[in-house]
C-alpha atoms as an extended CHARMM CRD file, in Angstrom:
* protein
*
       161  EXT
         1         1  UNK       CA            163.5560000000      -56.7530000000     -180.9250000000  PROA      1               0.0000000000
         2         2  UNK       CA            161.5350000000      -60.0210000000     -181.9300000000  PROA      2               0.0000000000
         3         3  UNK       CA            158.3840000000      -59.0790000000     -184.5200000000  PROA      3               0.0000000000
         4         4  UNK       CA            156.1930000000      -61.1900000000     -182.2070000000  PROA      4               0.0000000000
         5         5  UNK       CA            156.9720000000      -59.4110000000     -179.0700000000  PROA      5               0.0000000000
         6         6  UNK       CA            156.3920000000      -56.0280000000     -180.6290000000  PROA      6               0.0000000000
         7         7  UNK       CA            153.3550000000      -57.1950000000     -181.7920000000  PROA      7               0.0000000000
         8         8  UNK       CA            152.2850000000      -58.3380000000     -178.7550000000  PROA      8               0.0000000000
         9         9  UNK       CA            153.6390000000      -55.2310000000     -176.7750000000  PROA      9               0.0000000000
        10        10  UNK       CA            151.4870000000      -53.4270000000     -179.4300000000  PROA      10              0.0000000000
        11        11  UNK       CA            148.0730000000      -54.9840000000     -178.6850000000  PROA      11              0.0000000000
        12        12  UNK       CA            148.5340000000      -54.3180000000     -174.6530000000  PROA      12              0.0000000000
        13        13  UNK       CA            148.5340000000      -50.7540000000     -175.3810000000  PROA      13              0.0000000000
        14        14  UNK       CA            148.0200000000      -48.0160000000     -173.9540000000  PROA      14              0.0000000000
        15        15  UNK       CA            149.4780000000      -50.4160000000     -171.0250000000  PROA      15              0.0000000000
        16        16  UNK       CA            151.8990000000      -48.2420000000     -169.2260000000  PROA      16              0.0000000000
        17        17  UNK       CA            154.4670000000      -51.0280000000     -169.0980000000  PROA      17              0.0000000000
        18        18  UNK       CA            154.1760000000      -51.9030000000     -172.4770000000  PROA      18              0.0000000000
        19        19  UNK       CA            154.3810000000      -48.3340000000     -173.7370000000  PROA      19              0.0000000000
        20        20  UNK       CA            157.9930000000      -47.8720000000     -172.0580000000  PROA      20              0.0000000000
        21        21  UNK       CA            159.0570000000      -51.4040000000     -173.5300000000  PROA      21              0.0000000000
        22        22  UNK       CA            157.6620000000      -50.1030000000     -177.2360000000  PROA      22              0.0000000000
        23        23  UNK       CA            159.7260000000      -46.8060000000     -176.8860000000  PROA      23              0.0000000000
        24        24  UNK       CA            163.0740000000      -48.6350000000     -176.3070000000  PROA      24              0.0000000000
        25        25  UNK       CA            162.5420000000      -50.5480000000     -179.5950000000  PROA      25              0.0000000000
        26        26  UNK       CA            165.4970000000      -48.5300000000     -182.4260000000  PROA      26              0.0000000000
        27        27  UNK       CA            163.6060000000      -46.4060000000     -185.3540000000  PROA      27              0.0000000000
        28        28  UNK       CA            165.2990000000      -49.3750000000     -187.6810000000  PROA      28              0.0000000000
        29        29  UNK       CA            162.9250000000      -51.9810000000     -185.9980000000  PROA      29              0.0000000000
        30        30  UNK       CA            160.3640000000      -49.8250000000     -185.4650000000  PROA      30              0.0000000000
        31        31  UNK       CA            160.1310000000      -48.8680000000     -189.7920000000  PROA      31              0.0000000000
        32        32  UNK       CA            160.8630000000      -52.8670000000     -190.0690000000  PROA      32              0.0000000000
        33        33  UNK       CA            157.9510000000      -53.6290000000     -187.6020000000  PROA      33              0.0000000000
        34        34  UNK       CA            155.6150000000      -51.4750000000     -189.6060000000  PROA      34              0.0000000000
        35        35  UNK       CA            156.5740000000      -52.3740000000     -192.9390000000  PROA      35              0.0000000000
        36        36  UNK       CA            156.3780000000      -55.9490000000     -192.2570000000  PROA      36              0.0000000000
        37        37  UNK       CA            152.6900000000      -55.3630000000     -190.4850000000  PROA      37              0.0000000000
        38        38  UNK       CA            151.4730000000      -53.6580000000     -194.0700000000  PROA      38              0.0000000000
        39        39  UNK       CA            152.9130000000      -56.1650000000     -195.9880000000  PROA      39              0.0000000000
        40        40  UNK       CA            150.7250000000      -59.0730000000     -194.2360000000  PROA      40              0.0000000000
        41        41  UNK       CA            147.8830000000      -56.4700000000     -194.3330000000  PROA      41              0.0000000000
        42        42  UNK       CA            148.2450000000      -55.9310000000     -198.4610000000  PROA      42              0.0000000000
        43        43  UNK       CA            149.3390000000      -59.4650000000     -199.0330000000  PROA      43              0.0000000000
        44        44  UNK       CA            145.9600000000      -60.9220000000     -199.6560000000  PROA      44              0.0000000000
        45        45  UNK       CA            145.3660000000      -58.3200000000     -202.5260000000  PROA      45              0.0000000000
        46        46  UNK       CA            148.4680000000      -59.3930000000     -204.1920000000  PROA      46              0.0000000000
        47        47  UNK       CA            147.6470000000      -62.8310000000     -204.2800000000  PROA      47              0.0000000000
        48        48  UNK       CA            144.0390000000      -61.5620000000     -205.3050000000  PROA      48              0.0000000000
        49        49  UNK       CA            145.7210000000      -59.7460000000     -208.3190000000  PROA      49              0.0000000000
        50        50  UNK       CA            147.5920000000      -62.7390000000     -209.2860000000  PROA      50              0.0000000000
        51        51  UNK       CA            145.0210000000      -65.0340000000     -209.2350000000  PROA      51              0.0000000000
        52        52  UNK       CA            142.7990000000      -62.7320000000     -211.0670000000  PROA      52              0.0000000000
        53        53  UNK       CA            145.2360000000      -61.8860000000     -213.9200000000  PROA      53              0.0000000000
        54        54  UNK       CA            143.6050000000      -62.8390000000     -217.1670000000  PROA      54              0.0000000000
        55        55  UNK       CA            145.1020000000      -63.8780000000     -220.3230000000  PROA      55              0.0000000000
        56        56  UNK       CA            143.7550000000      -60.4990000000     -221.6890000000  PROA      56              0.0000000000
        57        57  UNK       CA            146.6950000000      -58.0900000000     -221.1650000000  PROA      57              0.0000000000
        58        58  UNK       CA            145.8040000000      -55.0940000000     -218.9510000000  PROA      58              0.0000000000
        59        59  UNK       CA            146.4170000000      -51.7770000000     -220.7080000000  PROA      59              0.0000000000
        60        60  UNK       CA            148.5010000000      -53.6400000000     -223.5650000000  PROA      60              0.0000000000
        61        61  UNK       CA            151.0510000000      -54.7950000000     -221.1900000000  PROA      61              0.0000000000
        62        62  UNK       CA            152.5010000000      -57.9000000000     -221.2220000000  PROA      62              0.0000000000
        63        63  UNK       CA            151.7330000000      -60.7270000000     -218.1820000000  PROA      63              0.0000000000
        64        64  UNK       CA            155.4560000000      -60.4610000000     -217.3100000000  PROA      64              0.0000000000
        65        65  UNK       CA            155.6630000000      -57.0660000000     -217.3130000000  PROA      65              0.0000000000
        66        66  UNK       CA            152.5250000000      -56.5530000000     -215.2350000000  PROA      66              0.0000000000
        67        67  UNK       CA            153.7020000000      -59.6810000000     -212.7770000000  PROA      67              0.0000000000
        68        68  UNK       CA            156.9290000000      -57.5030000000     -212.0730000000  PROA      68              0.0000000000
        69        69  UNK       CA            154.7310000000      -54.5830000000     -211.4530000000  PROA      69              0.0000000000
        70        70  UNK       CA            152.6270000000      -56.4630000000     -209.2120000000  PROA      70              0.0000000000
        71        71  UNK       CA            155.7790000000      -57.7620000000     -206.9320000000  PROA      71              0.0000000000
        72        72  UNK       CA            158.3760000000      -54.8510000000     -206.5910000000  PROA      72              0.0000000000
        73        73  UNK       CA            156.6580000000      -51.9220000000     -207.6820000000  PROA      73              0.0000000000
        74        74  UNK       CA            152.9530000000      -52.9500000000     -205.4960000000  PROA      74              0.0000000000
        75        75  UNK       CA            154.9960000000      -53.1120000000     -202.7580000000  PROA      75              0.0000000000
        76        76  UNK       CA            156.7700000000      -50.3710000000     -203.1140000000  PROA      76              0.0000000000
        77        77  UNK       CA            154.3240000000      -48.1220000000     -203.4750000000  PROA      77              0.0000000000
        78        78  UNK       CA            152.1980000000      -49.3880000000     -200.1250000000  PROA      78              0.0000000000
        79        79  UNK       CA            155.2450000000      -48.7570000000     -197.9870000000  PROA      79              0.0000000000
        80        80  UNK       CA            156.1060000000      -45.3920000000     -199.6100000000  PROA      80              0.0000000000
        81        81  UNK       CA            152.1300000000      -44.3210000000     -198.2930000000  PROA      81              0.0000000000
        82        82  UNK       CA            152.9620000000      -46.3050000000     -195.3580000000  PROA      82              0.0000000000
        83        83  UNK       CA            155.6080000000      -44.0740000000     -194.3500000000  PROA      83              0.0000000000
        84        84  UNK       CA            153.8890000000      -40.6170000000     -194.9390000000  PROA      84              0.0000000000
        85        85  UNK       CA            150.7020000000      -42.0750000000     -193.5320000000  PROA      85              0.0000000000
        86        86  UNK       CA            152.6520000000      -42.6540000000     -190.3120000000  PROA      86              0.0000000000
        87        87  UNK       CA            154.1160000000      -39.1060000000     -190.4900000000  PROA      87              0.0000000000
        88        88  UNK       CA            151.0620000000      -37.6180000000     -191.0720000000  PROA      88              0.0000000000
        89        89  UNK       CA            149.3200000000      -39.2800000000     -188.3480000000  PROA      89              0.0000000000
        90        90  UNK       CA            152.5510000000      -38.0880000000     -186.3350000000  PROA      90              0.0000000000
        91        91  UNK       CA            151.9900000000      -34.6970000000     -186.8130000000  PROA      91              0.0000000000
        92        92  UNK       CA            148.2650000000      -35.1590000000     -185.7510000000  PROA      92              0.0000000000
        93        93  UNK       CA            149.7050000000      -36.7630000000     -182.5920000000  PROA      93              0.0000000000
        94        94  UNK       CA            152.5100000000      -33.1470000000     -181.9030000000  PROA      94              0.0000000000
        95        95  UNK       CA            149.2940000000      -31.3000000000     -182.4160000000  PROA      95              0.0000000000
        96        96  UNK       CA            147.7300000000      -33.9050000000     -179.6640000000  PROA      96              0.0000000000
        97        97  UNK       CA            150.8220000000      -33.6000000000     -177.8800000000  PROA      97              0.0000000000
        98        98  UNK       CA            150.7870000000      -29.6570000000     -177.6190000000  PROA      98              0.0000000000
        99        99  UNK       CA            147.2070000000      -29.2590000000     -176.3830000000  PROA      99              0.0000000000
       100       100  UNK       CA            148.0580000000      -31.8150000000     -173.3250000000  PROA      100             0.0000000000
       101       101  UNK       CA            151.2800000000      -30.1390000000     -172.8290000000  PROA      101             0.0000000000
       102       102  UNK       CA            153.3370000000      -32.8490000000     -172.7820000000  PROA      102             0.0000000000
       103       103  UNK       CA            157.4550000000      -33.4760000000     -172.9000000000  PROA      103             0.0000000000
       104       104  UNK       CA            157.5510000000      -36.3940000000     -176.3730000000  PROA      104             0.0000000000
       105       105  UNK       CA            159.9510000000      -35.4030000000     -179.4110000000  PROA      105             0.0000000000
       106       106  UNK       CA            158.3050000000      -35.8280000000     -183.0530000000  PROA      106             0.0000000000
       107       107  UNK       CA            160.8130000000      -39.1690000000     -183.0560000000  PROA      107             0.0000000000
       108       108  UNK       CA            159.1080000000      -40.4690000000     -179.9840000000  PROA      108             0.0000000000
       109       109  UNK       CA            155.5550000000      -39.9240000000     -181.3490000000  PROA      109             0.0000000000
       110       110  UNK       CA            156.2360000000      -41.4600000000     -185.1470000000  PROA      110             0.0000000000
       111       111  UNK       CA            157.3920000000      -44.4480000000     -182.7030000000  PROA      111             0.0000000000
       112       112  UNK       CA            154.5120000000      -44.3080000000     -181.0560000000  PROA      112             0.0000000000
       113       113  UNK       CA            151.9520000000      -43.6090000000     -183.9330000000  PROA      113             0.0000000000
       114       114  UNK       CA            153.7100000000      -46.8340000000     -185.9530000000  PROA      114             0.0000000000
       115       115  UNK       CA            152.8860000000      -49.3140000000     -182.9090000000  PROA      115             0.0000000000
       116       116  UNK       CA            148.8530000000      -48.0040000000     -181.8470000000  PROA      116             0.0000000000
       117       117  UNK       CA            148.0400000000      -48.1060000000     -185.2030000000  PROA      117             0.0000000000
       118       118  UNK       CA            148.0320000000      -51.9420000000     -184.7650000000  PROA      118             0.0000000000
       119       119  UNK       CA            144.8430000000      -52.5620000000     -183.3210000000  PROA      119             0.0000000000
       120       120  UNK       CA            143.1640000000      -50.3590000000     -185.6250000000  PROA      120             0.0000000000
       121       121  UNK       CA            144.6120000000      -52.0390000000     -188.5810000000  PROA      121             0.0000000000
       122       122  UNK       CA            143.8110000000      -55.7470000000     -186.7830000000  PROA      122             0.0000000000
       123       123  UNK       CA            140.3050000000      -54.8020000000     -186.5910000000  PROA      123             0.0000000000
       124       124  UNK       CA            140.3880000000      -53.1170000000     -190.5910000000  PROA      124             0.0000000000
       125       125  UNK       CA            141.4660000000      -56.4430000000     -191.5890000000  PROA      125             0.0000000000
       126       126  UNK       CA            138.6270000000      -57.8650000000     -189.9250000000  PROA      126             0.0000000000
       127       127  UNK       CA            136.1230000000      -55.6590000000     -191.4030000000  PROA      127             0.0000000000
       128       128  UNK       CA            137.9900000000      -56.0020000000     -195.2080000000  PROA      128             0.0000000000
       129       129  UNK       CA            137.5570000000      -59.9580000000     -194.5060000000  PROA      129             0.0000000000
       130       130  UNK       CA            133.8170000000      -59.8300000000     -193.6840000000  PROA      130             0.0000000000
       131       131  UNK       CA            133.6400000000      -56.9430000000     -196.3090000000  PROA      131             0.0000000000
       132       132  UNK       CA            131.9700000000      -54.4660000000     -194.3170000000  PROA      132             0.0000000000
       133       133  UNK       CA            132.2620000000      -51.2470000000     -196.2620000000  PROA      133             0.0000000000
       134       134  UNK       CA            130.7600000000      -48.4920000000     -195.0000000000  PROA      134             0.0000000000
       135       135  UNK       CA            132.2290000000      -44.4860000000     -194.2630000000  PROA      135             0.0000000000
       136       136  UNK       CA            131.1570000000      -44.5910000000     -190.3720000000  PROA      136             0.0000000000
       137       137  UNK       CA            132.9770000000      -48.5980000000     -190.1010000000  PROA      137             0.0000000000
       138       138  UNK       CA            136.0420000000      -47.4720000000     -191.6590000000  PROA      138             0.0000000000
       139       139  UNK       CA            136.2710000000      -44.2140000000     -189.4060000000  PROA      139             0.0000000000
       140       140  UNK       CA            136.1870000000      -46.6390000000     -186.2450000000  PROA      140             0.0000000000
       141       141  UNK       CA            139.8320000000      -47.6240000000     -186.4760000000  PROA      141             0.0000000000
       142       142  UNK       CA            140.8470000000      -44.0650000000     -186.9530000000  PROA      142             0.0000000000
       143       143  UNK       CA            138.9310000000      -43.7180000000     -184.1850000000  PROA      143             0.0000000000
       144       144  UNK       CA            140.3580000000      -45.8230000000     -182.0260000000  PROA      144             0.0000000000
       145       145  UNK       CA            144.3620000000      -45.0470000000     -183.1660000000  PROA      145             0.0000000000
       146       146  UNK       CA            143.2170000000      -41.3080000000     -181.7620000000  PROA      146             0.0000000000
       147       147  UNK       CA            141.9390000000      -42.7550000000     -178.3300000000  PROA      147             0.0000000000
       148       148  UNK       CA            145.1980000000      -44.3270000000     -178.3480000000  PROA      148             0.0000000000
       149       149  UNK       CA            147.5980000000      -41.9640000000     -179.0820000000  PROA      149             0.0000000000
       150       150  UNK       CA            145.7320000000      -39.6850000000     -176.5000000000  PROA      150             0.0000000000
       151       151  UNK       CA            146.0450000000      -42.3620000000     -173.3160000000  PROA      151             0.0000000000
       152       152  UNK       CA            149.5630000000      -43.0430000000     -174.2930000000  PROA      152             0.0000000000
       153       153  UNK       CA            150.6070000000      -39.6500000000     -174.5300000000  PROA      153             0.0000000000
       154       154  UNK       CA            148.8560000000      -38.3290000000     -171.1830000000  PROA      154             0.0000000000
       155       155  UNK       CA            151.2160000000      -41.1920000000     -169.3240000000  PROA      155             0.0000000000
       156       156  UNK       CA            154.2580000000      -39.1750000000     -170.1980000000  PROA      156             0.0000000000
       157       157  UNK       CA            154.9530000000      -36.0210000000     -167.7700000000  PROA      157             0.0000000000
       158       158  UNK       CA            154.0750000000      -32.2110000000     -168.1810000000  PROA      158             0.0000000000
       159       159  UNK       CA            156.2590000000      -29.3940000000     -169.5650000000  PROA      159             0.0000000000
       160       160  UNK       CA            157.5580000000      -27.3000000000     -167.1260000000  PROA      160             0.0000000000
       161       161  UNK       CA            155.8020000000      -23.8720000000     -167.4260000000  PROA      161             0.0000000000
């Protein structure tokens, strides 16, 4: 499925429709969805670390050496956290899942977990540009990602007792 219409599925959340339209997106597009989304997110601060790069060597490694760094191993790294971040916040969401006593596999909710965290990481990006930093402003898109998670899981049915 198209980037943009994921994207836009993902911001009309917890939308019913859009929900069932997210969850017939493949795991492949979903990890390619997400990945793409954190590299736009991090992509100012690797332009920021080029641009800053002195002619002083950081740690007495050469510029090439840390430019290399900077584009494959950067990246690398973000995605890696990316991925346990999502599984993480999965596992939050089973626990979710549990107390309402709903019917979602673990697949289901890391599906689900990778697409509501958009609008909490839209509205980080808008705090990081106007650089508010503050605990309690930061905690708001967490926030939100668990009012999220909640609505979309309560539109799935009960388990049979």
């Amino acid at each position: 499925m198209n980037f943009l219409t994921n994207v836009k599925n993902s911001i009309q959340l917890p939308n019913k429709a859009a929900l069932f339209r997210l969850n017939r997106v493949s795991m492949r597009d979903t990890m390619v969805y997400a990945l793409i989304f954190t590299f736009i997110l991090v992509l100012p601060d690797i332009f920021h670390a080029f641009t800053s790069y002195k002619e002083v060597d950081y740690f007495g490694m050469p510029r090439e050496l840390y430019f290399i760094q900077l584009i494959i191993l950067y990246p690398a790294t973000i995605f890696l956290f990316v991925v346990i971040g999502l599984s993480v916040l999965s596992g939050i969401a089973v626990i979710i899942r549990n107390f309402l006593h709903r019917k979602l596999a673990y697949q289901q909710l890391w599906k689900m977990t990778a697409f509501a965290l958009t609008i909490p990481m839209i509205i980080y990006l808008i705090f990081r540009i106007f650089q508010i930093e503050t605990v309690w402003i930061n905690l708001l898109p967490l926030l939100i990602y668990f009012f999220l998670i909640t609505k979309m899981i309560l539109v799935f049915p009960r388990m049979k007792e």
